[in-house]
mmCIF file of C-alpha atoms (C1' of nucleotides) in Angstrom:
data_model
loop_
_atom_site.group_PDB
_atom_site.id
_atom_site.type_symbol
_atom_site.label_atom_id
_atom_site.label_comp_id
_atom_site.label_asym_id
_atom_site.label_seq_id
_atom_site.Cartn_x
_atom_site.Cartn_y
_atom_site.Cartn_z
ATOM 1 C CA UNK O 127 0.000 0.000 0.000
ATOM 2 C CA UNK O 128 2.120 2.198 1.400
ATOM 3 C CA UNK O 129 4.623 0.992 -1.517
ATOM 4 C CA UNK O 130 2.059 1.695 -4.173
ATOM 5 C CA UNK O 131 1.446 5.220 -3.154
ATOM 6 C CA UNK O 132 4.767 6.700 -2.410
ATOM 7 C CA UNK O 133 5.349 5.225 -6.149
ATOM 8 C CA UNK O 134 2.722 6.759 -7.432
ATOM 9 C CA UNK O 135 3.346 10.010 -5.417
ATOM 10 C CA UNK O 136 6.953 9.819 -7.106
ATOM 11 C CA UNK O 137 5.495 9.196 -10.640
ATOM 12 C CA UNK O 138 3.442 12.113 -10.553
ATOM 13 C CA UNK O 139 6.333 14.254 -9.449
ATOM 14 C CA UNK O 140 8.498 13.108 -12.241
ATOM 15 C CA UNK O 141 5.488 13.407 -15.088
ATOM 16 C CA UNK O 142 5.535 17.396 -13.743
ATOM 17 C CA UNK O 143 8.969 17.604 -13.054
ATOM 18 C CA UNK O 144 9.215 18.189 -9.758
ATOM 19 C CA UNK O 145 11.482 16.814 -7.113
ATOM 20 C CA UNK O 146 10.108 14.356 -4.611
ATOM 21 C CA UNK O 147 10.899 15.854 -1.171
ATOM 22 C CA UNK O 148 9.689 14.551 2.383
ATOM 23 C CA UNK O 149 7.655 17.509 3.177
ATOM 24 C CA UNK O 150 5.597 17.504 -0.441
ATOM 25 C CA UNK O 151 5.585 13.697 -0.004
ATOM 26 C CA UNK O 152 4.045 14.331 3.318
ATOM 27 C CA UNK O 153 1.773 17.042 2.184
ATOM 28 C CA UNK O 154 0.148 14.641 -0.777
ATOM 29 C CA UNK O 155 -0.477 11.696 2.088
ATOM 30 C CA UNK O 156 -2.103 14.421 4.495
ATOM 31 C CA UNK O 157 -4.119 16.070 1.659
ATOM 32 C CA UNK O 158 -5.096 12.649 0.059
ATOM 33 C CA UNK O 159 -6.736 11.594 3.676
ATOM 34 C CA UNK O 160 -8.510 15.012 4.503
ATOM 35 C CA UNK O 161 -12.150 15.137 3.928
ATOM 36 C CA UNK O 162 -14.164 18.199 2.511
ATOM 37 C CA UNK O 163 -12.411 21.438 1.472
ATOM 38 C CA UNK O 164 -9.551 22.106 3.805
ATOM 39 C CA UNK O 165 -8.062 25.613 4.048
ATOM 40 C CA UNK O 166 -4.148 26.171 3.726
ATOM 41 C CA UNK O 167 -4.283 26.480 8.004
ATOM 42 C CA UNK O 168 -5.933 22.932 8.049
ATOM 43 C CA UNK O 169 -3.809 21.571 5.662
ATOM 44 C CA UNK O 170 -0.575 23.006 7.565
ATOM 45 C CA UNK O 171 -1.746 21.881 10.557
ATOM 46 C CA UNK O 172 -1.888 18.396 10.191
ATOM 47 C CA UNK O 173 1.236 18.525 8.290
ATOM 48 C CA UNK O 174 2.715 19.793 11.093
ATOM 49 C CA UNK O 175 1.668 16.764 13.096
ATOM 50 C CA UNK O 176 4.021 14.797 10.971
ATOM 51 C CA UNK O 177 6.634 17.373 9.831
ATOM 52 C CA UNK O 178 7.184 19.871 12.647
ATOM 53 C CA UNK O 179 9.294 21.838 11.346
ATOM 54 C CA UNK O 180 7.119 22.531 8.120
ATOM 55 C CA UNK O 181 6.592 26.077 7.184
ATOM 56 C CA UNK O 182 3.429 27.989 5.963
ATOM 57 C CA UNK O 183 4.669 29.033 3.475
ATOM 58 C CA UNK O 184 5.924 25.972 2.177
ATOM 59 C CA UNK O 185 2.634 24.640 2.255
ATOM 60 C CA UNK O 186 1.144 27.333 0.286
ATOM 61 C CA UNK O 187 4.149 26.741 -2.694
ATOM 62 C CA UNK O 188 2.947 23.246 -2.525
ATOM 63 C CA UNK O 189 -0.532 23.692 -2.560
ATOM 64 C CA UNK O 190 -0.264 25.810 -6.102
ATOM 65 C CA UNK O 191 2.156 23.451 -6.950
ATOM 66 C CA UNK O 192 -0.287 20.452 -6.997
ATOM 67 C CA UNK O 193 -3.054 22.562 -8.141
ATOM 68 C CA UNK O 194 -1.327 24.260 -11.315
ATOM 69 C CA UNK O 195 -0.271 20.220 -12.162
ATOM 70 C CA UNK O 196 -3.914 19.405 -12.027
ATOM 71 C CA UNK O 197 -3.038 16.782 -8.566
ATOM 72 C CA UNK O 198 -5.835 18.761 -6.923
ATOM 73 C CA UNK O 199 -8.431 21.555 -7.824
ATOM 74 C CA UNK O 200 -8.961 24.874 -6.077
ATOM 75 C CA UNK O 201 -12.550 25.133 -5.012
ATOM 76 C CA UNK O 202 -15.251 28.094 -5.663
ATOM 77 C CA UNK O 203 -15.113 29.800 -2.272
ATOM 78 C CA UNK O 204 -18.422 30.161 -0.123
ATOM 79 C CA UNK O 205 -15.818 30.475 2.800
ATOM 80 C CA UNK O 206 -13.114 32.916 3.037
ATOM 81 C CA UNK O 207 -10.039 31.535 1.819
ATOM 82 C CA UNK O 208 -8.260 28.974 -0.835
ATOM 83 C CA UNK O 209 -9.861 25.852 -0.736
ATOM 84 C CA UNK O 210 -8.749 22.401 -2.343
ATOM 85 C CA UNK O 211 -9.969 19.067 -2.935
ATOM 86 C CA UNK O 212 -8.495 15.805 -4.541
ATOM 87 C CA UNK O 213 -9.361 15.006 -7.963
ATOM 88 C CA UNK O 214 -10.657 11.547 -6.947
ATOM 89 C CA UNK O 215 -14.086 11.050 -8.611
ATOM 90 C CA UNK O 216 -16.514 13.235 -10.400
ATOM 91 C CA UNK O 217 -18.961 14.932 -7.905
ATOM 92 C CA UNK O 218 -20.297 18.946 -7.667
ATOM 93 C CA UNK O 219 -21.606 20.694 -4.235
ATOM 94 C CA UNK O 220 -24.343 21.380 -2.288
ATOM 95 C CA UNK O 221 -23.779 24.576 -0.837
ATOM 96 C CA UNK O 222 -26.900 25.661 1.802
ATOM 97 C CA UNK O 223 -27.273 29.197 1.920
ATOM 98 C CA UNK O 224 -27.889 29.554 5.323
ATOM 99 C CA UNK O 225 -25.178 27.343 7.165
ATOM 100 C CA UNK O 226 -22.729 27.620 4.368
ATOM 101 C CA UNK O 227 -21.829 24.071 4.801
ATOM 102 C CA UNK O 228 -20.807 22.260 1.229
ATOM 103 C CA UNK O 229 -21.787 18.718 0.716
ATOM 104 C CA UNK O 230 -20.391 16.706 -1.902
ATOM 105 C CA UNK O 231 -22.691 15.071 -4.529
ATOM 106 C CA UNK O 232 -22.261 12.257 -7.036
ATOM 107 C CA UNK O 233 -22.402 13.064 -10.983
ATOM 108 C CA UNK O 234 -25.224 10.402 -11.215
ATOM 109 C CA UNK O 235 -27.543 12.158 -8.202
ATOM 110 C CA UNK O 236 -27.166 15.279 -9.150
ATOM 111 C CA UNK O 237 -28.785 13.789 -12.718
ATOM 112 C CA UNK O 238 -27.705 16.715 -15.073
ATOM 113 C CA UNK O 239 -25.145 17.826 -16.779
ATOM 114 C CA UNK O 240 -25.189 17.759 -20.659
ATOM 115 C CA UNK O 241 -21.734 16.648 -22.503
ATOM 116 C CA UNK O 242 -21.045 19.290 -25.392
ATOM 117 C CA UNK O 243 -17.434 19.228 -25.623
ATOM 118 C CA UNK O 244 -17.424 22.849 -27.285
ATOM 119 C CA UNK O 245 -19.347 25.943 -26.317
ATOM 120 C CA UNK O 246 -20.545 28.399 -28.584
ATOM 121 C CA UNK O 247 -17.505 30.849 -28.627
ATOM 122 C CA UNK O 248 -15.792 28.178 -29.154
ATOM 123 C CA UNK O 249 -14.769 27.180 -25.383
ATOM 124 C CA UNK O 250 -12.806 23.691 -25.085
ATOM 125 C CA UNK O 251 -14.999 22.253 -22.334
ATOM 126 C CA UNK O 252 -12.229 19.995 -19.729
ATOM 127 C CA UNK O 253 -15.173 19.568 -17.170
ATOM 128 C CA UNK O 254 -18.039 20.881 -15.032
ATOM 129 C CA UNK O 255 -17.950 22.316 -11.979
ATOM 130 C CA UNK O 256 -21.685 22.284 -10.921
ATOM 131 C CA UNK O 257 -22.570 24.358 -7.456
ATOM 132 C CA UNK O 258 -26.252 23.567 -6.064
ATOM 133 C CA UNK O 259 -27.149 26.427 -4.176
ATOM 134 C CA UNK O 260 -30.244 25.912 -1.540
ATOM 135 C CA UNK O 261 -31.443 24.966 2.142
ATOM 136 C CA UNK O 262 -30.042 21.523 3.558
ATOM 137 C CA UNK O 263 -32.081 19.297 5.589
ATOM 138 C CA UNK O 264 -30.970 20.708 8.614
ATOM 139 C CA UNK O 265 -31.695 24.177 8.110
ATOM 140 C CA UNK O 266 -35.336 23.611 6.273
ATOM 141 C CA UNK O 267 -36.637 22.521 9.995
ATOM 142 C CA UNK O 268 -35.239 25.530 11.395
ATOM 143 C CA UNK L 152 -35.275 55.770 -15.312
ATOM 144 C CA UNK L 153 -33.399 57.509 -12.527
ATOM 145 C CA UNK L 154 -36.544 58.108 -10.883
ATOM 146 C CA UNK L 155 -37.435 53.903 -11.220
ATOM 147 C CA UNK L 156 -34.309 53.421 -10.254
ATOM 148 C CA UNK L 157 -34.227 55.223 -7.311
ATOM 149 C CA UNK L 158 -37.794 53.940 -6.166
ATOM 150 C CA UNK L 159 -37.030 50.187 -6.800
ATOM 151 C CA UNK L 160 -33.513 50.625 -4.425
ATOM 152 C CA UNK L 161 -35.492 52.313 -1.712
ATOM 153 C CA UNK L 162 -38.140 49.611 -2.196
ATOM 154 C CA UNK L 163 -35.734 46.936 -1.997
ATOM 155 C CA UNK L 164 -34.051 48.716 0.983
ATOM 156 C CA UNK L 165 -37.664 48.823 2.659
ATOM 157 C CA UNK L 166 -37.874 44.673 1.617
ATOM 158 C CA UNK L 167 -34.731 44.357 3.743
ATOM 159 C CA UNK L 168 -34.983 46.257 6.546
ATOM 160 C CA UNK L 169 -31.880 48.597 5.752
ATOM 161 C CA UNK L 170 -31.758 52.562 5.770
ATOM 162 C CA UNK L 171 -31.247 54.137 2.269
ATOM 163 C CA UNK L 172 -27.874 56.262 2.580
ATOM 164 C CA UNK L 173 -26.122 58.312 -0.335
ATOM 165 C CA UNK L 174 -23.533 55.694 0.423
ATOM 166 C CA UNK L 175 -25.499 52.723 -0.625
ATOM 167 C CA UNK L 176 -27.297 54.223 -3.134
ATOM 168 C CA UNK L 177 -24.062 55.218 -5.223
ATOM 169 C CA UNK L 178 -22.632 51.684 -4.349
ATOM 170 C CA UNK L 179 -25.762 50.418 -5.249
ATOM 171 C CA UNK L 180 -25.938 52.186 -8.982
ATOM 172 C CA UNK L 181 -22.549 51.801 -9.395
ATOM 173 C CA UNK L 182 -22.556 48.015 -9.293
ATOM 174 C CA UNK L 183 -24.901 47.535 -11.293
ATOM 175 C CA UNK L 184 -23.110 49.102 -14.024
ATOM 176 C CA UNK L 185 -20.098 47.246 -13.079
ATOM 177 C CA UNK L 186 -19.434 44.279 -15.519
ATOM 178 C CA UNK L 187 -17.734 41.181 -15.264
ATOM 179 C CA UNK L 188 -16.934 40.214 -11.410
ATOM 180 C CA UNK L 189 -15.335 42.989 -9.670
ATOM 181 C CA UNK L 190 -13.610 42.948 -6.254
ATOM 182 C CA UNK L 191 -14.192 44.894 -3.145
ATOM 183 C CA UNK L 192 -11.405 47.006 -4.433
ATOM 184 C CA UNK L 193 -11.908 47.543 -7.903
ATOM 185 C CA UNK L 194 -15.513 48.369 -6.668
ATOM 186 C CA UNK L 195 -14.198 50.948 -3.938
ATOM 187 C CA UNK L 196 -12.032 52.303 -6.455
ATOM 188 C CA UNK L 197 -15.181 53.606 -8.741
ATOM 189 C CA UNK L 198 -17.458 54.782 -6.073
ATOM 190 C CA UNK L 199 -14.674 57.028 -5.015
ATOM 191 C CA UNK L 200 -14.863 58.721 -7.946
ATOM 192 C CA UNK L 201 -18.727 59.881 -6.309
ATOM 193 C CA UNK L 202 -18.142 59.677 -3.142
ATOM 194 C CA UNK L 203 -14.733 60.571 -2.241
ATOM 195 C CA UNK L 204 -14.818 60.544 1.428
ATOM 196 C CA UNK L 205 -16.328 56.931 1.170
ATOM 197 C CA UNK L 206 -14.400 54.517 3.177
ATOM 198 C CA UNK L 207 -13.189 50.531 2.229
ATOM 199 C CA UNK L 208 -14.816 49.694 5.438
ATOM 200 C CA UNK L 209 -17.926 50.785 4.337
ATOM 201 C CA UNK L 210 -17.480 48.987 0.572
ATOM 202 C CA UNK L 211 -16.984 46.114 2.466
ATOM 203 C CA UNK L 212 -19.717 46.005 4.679
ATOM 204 C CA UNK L 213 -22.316 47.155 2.097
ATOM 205 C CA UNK L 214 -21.272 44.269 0.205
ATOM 206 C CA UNK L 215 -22.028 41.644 2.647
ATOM 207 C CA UNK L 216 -25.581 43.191 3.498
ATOM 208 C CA UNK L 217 -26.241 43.369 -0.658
ATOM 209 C CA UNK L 218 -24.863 39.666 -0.708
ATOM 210 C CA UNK L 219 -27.245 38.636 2.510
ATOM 211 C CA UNK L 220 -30.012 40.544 0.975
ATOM 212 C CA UNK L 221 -29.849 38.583 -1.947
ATOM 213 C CA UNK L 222 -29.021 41.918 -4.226
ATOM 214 C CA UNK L 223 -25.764 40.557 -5.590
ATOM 215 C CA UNK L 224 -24.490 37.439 -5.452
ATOM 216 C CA UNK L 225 -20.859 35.839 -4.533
ATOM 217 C CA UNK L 226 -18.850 34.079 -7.005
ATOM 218 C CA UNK L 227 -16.791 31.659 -7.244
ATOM 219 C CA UNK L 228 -13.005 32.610 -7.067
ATOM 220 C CA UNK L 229 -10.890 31.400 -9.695
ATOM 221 C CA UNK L 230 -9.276 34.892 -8.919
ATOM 222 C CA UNK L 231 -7.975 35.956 -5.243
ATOM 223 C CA UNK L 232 -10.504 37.581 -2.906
ATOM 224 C CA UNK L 233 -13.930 38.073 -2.935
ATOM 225 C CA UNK L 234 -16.131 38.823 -5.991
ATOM 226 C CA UNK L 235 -19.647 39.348 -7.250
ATOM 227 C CA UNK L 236 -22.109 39.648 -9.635
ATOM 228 C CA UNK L 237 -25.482 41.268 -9.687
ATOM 229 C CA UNK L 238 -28.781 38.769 -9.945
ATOM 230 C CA UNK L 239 -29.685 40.142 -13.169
ATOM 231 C CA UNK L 240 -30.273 36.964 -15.901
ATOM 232 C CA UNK L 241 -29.743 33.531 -15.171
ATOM 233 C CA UNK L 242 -26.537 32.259 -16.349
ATOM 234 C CA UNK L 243 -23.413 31.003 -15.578
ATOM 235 C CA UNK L 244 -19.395 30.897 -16.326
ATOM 236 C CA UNK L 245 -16.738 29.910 -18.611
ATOM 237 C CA UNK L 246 -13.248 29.718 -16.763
ATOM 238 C CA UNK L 247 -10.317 29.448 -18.903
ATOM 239 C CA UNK L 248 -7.874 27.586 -17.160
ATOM 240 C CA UNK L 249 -4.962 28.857 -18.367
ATOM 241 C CA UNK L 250 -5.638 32.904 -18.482
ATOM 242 C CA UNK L 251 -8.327 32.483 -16.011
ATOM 243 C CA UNK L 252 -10.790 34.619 -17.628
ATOM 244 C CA UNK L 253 -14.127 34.734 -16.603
ATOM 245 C CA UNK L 254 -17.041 34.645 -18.988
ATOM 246 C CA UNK L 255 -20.702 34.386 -19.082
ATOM 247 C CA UNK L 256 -22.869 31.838 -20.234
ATOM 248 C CA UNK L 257 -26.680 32.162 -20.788
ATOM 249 C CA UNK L 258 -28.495 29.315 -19.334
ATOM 250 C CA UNK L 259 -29.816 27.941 -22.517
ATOM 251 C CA UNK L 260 -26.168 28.044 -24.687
ATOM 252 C CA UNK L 261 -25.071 25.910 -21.621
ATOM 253 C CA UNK L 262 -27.210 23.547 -22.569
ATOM 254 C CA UNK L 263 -27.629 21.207 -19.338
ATOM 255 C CA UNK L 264 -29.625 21.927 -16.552
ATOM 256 C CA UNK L 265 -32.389 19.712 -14.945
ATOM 257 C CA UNK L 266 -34.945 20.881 -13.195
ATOM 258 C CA UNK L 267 -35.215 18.763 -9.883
ATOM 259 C CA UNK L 268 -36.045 20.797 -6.947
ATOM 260 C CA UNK L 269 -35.113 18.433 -4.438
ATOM 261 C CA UNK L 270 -32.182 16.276 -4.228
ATOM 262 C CA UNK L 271 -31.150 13.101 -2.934
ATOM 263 C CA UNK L 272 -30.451 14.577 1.112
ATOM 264 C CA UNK L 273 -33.553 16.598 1.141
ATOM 265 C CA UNK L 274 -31.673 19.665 0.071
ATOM 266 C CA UNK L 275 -33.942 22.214 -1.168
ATOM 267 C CA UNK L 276 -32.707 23.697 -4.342
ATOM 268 C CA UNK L 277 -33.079 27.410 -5.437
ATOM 269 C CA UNK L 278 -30.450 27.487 -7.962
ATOM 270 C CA UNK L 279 -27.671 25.952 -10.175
ATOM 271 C CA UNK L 280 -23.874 27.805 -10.588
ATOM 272 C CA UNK L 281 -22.563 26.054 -13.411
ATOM 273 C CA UNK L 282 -19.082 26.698 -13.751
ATOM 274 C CA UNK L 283 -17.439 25.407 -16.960
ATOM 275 C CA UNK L 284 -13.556 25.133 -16.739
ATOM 276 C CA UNK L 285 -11.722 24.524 -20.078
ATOM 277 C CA UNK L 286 -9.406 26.490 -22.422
ATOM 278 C CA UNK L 287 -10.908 29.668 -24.256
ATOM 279 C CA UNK L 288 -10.829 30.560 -27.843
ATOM 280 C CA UNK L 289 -7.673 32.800 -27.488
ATOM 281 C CA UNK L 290 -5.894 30.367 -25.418
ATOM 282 C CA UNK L 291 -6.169 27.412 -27.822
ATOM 283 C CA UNK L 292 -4.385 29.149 -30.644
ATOM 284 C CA UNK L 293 -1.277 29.838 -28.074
ATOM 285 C "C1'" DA F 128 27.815 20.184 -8.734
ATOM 286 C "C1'" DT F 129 23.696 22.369 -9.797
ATOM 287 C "C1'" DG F 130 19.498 23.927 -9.380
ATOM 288 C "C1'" DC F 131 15.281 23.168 -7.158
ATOM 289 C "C1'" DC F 132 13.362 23.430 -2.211
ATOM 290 C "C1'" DT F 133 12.974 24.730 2.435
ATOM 291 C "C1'" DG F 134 12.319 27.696 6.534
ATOM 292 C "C1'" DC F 135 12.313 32.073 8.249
ATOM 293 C "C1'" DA F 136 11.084 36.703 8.460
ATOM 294 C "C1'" DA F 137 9.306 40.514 6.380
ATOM 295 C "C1'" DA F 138 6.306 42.436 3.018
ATOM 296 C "C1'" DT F 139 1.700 42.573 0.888
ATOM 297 C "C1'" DA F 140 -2.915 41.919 0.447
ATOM 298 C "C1'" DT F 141 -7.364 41.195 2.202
ATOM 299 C "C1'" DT F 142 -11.018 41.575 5.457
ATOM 300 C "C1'" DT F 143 -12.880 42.706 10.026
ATOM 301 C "C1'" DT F 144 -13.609 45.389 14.113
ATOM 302 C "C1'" DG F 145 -14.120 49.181 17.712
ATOM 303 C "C1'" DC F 146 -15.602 53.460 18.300
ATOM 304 C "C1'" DA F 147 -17.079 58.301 18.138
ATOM 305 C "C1'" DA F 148 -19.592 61.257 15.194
ATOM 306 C "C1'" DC F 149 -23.484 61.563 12.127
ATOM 307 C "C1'" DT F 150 -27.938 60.616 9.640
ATOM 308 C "C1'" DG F 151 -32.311 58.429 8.162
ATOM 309 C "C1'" DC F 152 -36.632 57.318 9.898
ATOM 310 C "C1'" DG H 8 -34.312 60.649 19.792
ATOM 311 C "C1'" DC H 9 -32.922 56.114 18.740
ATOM 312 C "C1'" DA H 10 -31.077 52.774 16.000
ATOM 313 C "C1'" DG H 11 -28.530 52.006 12.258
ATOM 314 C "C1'" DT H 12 -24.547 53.809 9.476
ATOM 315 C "C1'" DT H 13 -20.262 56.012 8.363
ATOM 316 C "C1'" DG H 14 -15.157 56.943 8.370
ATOM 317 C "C1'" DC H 15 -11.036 56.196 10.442
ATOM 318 C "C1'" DA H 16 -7.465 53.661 12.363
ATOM 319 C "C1'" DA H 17 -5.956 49.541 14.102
ATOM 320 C "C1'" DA H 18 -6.263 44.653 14.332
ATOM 321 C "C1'" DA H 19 -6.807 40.277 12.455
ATOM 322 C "C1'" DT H 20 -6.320 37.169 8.578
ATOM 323 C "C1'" DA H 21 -4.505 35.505 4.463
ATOM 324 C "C1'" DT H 22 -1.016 35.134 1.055
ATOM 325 C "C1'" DT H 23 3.439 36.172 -1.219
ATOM 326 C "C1'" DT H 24 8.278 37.069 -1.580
ATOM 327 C "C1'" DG H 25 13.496 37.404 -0.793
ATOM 328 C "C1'" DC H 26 17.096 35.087 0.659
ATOM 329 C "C1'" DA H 27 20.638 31.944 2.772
ATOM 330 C "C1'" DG H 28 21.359 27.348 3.549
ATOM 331 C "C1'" DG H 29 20.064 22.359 2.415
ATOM 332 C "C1'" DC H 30 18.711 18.397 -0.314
ATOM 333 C "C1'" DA H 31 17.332 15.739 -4.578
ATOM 334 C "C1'" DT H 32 19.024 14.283 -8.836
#
DNA sequence: ATGCCTGCAAATATTTTGCAACTGC
DNA sequence: GCAGTTGCAAAATATTTGCAGGCAT
């Protein structure tokens, strides 16, 4: 497992060339494992956990890094600051307008989503990012 | 026109519960006529030109209370810091990933777009933000 | 050996807040 | 007059940059 991943960590590195240091090694595992949409902060703070000595700064390097090389994708922002998440699978957001809290969705549930592959100005379409904006559960009993 | 104009701010003032000052009426016009998705700043920036004395603080909080209100909306930021657009038409955004330009997108040249109003968790919907990342026309000659 | 990376500290940029004076209702 | 609003300045947050030393290749 653990095999497989640095491997592929190290692949990834050398198809953008980039070296393969501990902390961005580090920094993938973390990121991979974190649920949601962290923030920088949340990112560098479980880092931390594992790399003490781990700057801010070189977390936010990092972070562009892997998001200019497509590893992850920056996030619309209903919070305040940069957001990420991993490329995994394709799902959009749920984003409740009172609580702010995003919820991911699946391609298939969300049960739209059209696939023209050019747009009439003639946009090159790479992918949707879909945003449902509207009242949770939670809020609708409020 | 001014006149309407005028009327329908201090009607939608009334709507929300918020006292009509010169402040927020300029802010007020002067968005409107902003296009694309401009930031606190680049908003600030214009208004000054009216009111001079105006502070950022005041842009600032405006903007949240138009954004609350419903009056503008936030955007997604493929760009820095916060942004918005006024609820005018429905439609949504083309985001070239390599300039980063933002354009619109009219609902129906989209294409997509179901019409559930209820999804999967009980989420209520009240609307779709479609954001389309790809390349642009300029960008694909380059 | 070389050039990319890191940590640190300082610089910028962005947004929020406290407060006294002022203004719309 | 009272509550809500403004401008200012300062604080809090968020992000970027320069640089000297260190590490990957």
């Amino acid at each position: 497992m653990l095999v497989n991943e640095a491997k592929s960590f190290r692949e990834l590195c050398r198809e953008n060339g980039i070296a393969v240091t501990h902390q961005r090694q580090v920094l993938y595992e973390v990121m991979k494992t974190m649920h949601g949409h962290p923030s920088p902060e949340e990112v560098y703070a479980q880092v931390k956990k594992r790399v003490p000595a781990i700057s801010l700064a070189t977390v936010y390097k990092n972070i562009h890094l892997f998001v200019e090389s497509g590893v992850f994708r920056e996030v619309s922002m209903h919070h305040g600051s940069l957001r990420v998440e991993m490329n995994d699978e394709s799902h959009h957001h749920m984003v409740c307008s009172k609580c702010k809290a995003i919820t991911d969705i699946g391609e298939k549930e969300l049960g739209l989503v059209s696939k023209q592959d050019r747009l009439p100005s003639g946009f090159l379409v790479e992918r949707y990012a879909v945003d449902v904006i509207g009242i949770c559960a939670k809020c609708q009993q409020a």
